[in-house]
GROMACS .gro file of C-alpha atoms in nm:
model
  240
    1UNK     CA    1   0.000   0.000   0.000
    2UNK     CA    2   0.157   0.350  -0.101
    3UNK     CA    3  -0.023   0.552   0.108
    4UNK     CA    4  -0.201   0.541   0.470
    5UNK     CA    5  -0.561   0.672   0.441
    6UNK     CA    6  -0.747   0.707   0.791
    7UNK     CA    7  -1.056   0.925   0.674
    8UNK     CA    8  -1.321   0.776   0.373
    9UNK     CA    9  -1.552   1.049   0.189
   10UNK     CA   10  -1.755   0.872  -0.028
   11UNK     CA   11  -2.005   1.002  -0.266
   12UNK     CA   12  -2.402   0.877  -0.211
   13UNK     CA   13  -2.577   0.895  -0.569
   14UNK     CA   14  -2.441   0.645  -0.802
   15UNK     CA   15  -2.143   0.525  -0.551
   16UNK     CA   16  -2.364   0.358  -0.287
   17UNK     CA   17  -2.727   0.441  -0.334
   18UNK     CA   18  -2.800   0.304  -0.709
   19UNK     CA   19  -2.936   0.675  -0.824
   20UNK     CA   20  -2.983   0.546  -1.204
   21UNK     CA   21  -3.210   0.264  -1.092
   22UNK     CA   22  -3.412   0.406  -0.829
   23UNK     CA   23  -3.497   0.714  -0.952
   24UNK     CA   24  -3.646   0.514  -1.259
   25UNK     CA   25  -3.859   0.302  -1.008
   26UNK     CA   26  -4.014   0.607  -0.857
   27UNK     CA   27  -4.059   0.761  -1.153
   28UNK     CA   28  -4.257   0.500  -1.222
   29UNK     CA   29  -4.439   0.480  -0.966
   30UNK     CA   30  -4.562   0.851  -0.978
   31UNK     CA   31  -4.614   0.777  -1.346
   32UNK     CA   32  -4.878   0.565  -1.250
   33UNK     CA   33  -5.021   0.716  -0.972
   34UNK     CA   34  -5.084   1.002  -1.153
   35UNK     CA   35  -5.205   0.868  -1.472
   36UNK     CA   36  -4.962   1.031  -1.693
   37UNK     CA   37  -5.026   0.770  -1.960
   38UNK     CA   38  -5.358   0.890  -2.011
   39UNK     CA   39  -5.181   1.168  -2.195
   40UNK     CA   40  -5.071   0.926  -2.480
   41UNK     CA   41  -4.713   0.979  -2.342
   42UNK     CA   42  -4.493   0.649  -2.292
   43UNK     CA   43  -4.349   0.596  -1.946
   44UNK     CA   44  -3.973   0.585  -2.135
   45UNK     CA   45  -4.026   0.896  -2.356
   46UNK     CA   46  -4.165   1.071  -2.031
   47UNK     CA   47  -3.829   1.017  -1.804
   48UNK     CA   48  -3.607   1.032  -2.116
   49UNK     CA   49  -3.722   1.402  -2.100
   50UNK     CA   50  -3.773   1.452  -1.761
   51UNK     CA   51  -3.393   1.352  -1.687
   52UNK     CA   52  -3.269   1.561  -1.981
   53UNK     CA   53  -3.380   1.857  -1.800
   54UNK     CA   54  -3.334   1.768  -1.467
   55UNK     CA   55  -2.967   1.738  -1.550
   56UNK     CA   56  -2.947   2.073  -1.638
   57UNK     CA   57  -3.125   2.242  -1.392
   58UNK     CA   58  -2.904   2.043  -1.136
   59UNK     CA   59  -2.608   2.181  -1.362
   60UNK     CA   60  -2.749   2.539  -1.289
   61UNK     CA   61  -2.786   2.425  -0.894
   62UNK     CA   62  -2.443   2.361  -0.855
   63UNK     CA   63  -2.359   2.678  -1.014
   64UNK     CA   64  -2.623   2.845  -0.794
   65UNK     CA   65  -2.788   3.006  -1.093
   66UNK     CA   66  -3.098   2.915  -0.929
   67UNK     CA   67  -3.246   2.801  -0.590
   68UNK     CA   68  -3.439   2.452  -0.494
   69UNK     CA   69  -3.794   2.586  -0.517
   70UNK     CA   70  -3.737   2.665  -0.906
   71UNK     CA   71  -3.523   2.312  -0.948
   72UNK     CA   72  -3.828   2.136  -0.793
   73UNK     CA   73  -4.075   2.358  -0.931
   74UNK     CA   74  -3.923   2.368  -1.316
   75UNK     CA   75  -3.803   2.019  -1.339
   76UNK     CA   76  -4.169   1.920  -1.379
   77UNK     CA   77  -4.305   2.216  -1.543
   78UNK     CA   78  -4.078   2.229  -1.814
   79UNK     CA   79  -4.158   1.814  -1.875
   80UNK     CA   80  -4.487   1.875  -1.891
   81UNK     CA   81  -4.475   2.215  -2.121
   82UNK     CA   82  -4.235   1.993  -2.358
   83UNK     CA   83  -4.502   1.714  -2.339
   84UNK     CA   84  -4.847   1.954  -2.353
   85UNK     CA   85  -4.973   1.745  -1.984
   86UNK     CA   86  -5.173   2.008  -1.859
   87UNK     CA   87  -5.361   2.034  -1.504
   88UNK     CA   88  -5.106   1.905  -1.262
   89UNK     CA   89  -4.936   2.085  -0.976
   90UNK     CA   90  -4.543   2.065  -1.057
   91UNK     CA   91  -4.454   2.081  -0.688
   92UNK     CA   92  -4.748   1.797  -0.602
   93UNK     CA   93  -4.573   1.550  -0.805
   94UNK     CA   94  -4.257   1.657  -0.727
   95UNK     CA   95  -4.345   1.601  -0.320
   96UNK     CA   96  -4.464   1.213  -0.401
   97UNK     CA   97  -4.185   1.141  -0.667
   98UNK     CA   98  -3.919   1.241  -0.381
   99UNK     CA   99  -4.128   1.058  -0.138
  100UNK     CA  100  -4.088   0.731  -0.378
  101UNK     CA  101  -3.736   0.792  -0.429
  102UNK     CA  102  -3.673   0.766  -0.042
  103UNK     CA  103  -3.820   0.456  -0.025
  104UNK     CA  104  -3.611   0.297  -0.309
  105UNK     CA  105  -3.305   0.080  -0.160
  106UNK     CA  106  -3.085  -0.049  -0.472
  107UNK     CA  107  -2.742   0.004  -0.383
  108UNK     CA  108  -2.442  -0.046  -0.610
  109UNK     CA  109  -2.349  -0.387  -0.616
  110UNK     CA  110  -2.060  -0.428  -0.349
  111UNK     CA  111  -2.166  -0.149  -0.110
  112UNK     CA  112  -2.246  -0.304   0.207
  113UNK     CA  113  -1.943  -0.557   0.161
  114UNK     CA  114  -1.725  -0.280   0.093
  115UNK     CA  115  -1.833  -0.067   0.386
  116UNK     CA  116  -1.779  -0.385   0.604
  117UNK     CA  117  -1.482  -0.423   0.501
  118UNK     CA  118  -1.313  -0.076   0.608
  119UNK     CA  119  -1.501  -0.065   0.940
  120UNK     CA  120  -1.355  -0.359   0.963
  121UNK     CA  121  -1.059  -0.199   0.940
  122UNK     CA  122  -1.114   0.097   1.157
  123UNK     CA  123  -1.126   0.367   0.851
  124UNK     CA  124  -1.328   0.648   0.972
  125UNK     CA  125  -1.618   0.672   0.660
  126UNK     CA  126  -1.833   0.979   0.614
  127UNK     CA  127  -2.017   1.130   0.294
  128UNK     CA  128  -2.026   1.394   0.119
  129UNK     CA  129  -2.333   1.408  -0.139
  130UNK     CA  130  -2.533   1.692  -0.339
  131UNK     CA  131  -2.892   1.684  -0.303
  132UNK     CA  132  -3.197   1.776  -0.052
  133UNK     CA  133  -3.152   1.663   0.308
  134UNK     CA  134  -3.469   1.574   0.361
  135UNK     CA  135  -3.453   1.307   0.052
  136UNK     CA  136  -3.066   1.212   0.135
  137UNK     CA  137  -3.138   1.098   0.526
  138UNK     CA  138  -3.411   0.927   0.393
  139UNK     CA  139  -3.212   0.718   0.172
  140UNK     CA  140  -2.982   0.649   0.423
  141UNK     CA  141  -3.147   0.544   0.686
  142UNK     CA  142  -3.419   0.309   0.488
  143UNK     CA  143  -3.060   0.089   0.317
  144UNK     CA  144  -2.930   0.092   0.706
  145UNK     CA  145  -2.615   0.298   0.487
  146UNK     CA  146  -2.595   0.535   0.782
  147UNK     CA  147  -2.484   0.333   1.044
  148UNK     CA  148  -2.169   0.339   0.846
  149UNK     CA  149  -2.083   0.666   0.864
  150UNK     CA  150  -1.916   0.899   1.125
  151UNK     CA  151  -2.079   1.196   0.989
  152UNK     CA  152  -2.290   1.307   0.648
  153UNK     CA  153  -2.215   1.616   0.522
  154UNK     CA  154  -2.552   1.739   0.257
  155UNK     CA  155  -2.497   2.019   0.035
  156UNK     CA  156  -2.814   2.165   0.116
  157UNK     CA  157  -2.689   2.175   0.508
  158UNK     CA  158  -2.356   2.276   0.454
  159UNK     CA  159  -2.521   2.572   0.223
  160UNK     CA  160  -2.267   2.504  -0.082
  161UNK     CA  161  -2.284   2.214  -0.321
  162UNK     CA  162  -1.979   1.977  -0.501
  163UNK     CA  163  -1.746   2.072  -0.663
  164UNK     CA  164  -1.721   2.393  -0.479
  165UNK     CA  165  -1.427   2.341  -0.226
  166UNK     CA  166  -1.628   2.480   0.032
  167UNK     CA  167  -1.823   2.169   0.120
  168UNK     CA  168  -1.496   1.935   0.105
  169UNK     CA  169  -1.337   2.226   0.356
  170UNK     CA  170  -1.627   2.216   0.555
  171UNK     CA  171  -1.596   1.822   0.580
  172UNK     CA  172  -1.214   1.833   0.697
  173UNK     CA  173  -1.251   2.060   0.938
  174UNK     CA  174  -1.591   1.918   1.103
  175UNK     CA  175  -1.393   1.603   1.076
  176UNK     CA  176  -1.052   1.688   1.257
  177UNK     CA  177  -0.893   1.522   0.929
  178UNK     CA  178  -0.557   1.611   0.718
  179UNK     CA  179  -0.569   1.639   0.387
  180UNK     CA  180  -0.276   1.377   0.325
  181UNK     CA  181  -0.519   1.136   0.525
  182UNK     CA  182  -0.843   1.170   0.300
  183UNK     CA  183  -0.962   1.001   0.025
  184UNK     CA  184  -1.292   1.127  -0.187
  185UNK     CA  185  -1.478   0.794  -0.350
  186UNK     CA  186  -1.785   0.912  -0.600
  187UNK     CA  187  -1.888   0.853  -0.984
  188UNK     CA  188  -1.906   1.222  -1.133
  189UNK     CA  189  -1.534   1.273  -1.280
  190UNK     CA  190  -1.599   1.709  -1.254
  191UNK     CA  191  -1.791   1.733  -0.967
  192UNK     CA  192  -1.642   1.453  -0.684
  193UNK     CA  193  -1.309   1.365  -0.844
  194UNK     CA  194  -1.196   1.752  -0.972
  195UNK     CA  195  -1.345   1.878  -0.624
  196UNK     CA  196  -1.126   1.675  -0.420
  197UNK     CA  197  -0.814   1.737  -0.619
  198UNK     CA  198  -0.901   2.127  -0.671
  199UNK     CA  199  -0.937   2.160  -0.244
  200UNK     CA  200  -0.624   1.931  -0.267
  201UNK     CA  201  -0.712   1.590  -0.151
  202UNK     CA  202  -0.705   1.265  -0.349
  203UNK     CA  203  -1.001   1.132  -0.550
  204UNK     CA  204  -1.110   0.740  -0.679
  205UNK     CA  205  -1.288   0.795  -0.960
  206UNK     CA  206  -1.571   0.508  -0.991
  207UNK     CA  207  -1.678   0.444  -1.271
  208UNK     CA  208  -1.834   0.131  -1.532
  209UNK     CA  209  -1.969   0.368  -1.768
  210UNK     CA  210  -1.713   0.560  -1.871
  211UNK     CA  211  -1.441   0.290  -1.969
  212UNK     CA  212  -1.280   0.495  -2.230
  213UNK     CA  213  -1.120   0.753  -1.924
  214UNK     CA  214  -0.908   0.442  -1.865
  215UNK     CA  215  -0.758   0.441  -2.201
  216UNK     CA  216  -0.710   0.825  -2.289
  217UNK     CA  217  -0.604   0.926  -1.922
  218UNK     CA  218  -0.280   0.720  -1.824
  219UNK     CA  219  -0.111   1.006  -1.593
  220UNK     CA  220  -0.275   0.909  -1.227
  221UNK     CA  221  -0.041   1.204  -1.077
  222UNK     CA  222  -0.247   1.594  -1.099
  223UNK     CA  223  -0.001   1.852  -0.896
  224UNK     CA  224   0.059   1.549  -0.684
  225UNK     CA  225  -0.246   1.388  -0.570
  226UNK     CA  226  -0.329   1.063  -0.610
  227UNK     CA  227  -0.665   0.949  -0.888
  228UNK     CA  228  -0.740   0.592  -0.851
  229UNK     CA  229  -0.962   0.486  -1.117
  230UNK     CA  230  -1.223   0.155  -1.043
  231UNK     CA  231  -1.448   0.012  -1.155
  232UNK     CA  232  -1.617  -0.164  -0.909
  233UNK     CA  233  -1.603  -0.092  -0.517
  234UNK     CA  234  -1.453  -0.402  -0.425
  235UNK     CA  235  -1.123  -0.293  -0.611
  236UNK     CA  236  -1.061  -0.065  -0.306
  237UNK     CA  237  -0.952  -0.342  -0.091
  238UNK     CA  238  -0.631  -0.375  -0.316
  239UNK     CA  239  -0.598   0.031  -0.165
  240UNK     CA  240  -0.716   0.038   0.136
   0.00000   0.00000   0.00000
């Protein structure tokens, strides 16, 4: 092992908590509940659009271009304006479609073991995730994923969002941890992996989508922190 690591920050969306599948499931599920086929709109042609312009807005979030009432508000809005669904409340469905997503538990395959493992080896874990606080406790209580962690450090909370160093200074300091001691773990190459190295700790980039990074990025080294790339959690036991 190259380096000794005592503090963890992992990621939540898409590193632990399977974000890709269960927000389709809840989707789903508010699909239905509120009739949306009725429209003559397919389920798949329905989230295909509502995730193209979620993604943005979130983009804009992180930039703080705009605030969570218009995310929540607009993300629904602007589906149905694309769509023509008229007579539904944006911020109705968006209350039960966050409400679903809470109560969706897919993980990414190797989680638990993987968080076993390093307690197991007295690593001190916390995370660091984007998203609304009142969804993100949610999540992690209803997988048991919290009784894992030290501390969870929310974007919302902390009142700045990844990749803004901000939130990864906030989560040192709360955390009494050195920056030569700290690894970031998460799946979004600009906004966990760029983060960490930018406030100037090391990153793993995880990742199964994006096997072509492997190939075109050999240099591991950025102004001397350390990217790991893996993909799948359980290659962090050959690290850690």
């Amino acid at each position: 092992m190259a380096k000794k690591y005592t503090h963890i920050f992992f990621d939540l969306d898409n590193t632990l908590w399977d974000f890709n599948k269960n927000s389709r499931f809840a989707m789903e599920s508010t699909f239905k509940n509120y009739a949306l086929y009725n429209n003559g709109i397919e389920f798949a042609v329905f989230f295909d659009v509502y995730s193209r312009i979620n993604h943005n807005l979130w983009s804009a979030y992180r930039k703080k271009e705009i605030a969570k009432k218009d995310l929540i508000r607009q993300r629904f809005q602007l589906t149905f304006d694309e769509l023509q669904i008229n007579g539904i409340d944006p911020e109705k469905i968006n209350a039960h479609y966050l409400n679903e997503m809470a109560h969706q538990e897919y993980l990414v395959e190797g989680a638990i073991d993987i968080l076993q493992y390093l307690k197991s080896k007295r690593y001190r874990l916390f995370i660091i995730t984007n998203g609304f606080k009142e969804v993100q406790h949610r999540k992690l209580e209803n997988t048991g994923l919290k009784s894992f962690f030290n501390k969870v450090f929310i974007s919302e909370e902390v009142k700045t969002p990844k990749p803004g160093r901000e939130i990864f200074e906030y989560a040192i300091k709360s955390t009494n941890a050195k920056k030569s001691e700290s690894l970031m773990i998460g799946d979004d190459w600009d906004v966990d992996v760029i983060g960490a190295l930018n406030f100037g700790i090391d990153a793993v980039y995880f990742t199964k989508a994006d096997k072509d990074f492997f190939k075109k990025n050999e240099n591991n080294n950025i102004s001397g922190l350390n990217i790991y790339k893996m993909l799948e959690l359980s290659a962090l036991k050959n690290l850690l």
